[in-house]
mmCIF file of C-alpha atoms in Angstrom:
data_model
loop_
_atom_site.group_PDB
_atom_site.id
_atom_site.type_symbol
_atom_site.label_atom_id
_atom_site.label_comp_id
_atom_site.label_asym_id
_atom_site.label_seq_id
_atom_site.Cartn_x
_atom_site.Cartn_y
_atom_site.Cartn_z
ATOM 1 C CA UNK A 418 -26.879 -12.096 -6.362
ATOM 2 C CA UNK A 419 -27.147 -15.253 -8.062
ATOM 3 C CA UNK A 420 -25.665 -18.511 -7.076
ATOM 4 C CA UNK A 421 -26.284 -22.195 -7.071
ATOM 5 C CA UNK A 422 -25.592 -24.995 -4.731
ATOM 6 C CA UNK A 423 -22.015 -27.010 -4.698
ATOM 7 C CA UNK A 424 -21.631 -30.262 -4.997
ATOM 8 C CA UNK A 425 -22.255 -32.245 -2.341
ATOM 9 C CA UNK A 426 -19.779 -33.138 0.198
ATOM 10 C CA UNK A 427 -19.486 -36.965 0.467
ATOM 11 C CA UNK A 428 -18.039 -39.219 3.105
ATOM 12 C CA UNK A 429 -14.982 -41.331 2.577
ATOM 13 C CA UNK A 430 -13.839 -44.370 4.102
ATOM 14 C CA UNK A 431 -10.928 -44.452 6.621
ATOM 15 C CA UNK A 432 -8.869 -47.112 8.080
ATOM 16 C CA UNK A 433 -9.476 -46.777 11.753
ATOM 17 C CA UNK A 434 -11.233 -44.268 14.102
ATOM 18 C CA UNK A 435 -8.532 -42.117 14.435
ATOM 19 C CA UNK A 436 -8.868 -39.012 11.611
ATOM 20 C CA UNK A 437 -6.345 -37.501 9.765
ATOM 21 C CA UNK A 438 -4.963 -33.962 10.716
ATOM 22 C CA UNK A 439 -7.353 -31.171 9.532
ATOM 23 C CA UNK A 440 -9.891 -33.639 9.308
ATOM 24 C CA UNK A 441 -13.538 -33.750 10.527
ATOM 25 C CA UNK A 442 -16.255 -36.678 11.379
ATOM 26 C CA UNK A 443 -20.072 -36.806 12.946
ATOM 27 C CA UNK A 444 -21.915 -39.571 13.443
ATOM 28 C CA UNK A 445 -24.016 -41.421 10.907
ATOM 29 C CA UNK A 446 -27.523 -40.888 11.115
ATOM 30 C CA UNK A 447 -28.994 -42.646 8.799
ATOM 31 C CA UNK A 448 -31.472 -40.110 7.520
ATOM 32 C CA UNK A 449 -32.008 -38.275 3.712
ATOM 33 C CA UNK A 450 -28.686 -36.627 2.611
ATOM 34 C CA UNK A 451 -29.837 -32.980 1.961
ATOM 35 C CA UNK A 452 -28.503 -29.638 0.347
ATOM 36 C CA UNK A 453 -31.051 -26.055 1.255
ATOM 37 C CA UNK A 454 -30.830 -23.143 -0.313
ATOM 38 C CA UNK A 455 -33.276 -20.288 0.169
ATOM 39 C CA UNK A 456 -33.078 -17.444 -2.612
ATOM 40 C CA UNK A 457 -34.092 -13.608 -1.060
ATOM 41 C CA UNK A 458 -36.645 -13.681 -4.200
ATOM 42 C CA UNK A 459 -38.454 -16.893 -1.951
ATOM 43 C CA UNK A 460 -37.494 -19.569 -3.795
ATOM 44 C CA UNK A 461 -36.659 -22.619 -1.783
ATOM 45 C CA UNK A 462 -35.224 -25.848 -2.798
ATOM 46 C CA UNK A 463 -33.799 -29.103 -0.842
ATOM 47 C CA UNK A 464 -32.353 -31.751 -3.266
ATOM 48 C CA UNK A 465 -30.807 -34.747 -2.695
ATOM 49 C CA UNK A 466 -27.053 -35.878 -3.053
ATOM 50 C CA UNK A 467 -28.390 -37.269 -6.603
ATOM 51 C CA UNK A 468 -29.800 -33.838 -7.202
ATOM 52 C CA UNK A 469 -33.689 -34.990 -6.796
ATOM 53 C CA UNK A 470 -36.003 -32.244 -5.298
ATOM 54 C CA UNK A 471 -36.985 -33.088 -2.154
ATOM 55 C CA UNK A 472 -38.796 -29.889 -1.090
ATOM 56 C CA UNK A 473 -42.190 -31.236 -1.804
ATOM 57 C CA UNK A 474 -41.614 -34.332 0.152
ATOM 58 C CA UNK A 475 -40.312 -32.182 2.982
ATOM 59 C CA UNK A 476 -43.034 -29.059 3.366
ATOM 60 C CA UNK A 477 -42.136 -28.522 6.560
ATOM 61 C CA UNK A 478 -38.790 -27.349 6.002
ATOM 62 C CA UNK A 479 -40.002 -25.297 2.941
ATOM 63 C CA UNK A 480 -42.612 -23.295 5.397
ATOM 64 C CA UNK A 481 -40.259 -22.924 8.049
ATOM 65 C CA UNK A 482 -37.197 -21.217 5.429
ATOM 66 C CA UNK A 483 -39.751 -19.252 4.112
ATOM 67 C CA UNK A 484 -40.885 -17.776 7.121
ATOM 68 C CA UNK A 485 -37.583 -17.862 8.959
ATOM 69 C CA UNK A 486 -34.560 -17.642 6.849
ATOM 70 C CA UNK A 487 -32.959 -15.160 4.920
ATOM 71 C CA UNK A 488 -30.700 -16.308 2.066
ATOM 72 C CA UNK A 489 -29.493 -19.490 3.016
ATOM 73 C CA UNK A 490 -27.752 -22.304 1.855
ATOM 74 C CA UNK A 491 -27.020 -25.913 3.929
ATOM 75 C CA UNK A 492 -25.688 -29.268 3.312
ATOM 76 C CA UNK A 493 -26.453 -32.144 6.398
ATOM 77 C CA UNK A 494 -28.612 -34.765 6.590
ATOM 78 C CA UNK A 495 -32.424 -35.185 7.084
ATOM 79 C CA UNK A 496 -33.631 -36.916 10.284
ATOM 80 C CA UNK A 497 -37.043 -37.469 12.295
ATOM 81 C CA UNK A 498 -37.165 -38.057 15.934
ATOM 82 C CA UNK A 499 -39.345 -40.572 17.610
ATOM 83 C CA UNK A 500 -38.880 -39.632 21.095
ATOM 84 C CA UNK A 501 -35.500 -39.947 22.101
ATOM 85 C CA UNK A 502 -35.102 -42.904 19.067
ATOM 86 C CA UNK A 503 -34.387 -42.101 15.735
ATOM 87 C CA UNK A 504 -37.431 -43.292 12.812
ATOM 88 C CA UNK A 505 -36.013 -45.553 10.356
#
């Protein structure tokens, strides 16, 4: 099967906290925007919401798809844990 990532999803301003019916929120992390995809041939990528590969920058996650995942394909955001504190 072959197949590509979307387009990422992007956020969109609201005018108060309350959301809209059928609507959906998390919190803001402040961390790398991120799509995944992992291929059944073992390709891996993880590209920004620019559509920069990342999956150099971020081995780890490469290494873990690979030995991990079957075919896969994500959209979230990046973040590293200091403790119980996010790294900026």
């Amino acid at each position: 099967m072959t197949w590509t990532l979307p387009e990422p999803m992007l956020t969109a301003p609201v005018p108060g906290p309350d959301l809209p019916p059928g609507s959906a929120a998390e919190p803001k992390w402040d961390g790398y925007r991120a799509q995944f995809a992992r291929w059944a041939d073992g390709r891996v990528l993880l590209r920004s919401r620019q559509g920069t590969d990342m999956t150099a920058a971020f081995w780890e996650i490469r290494e873990a798809a690979l030995a991990q995942l079957p075919e896969a394909g994500l959209d979230g955001e990046l973040v590293v844990w200091e403790g119980e504190r996010l790294a900026f």
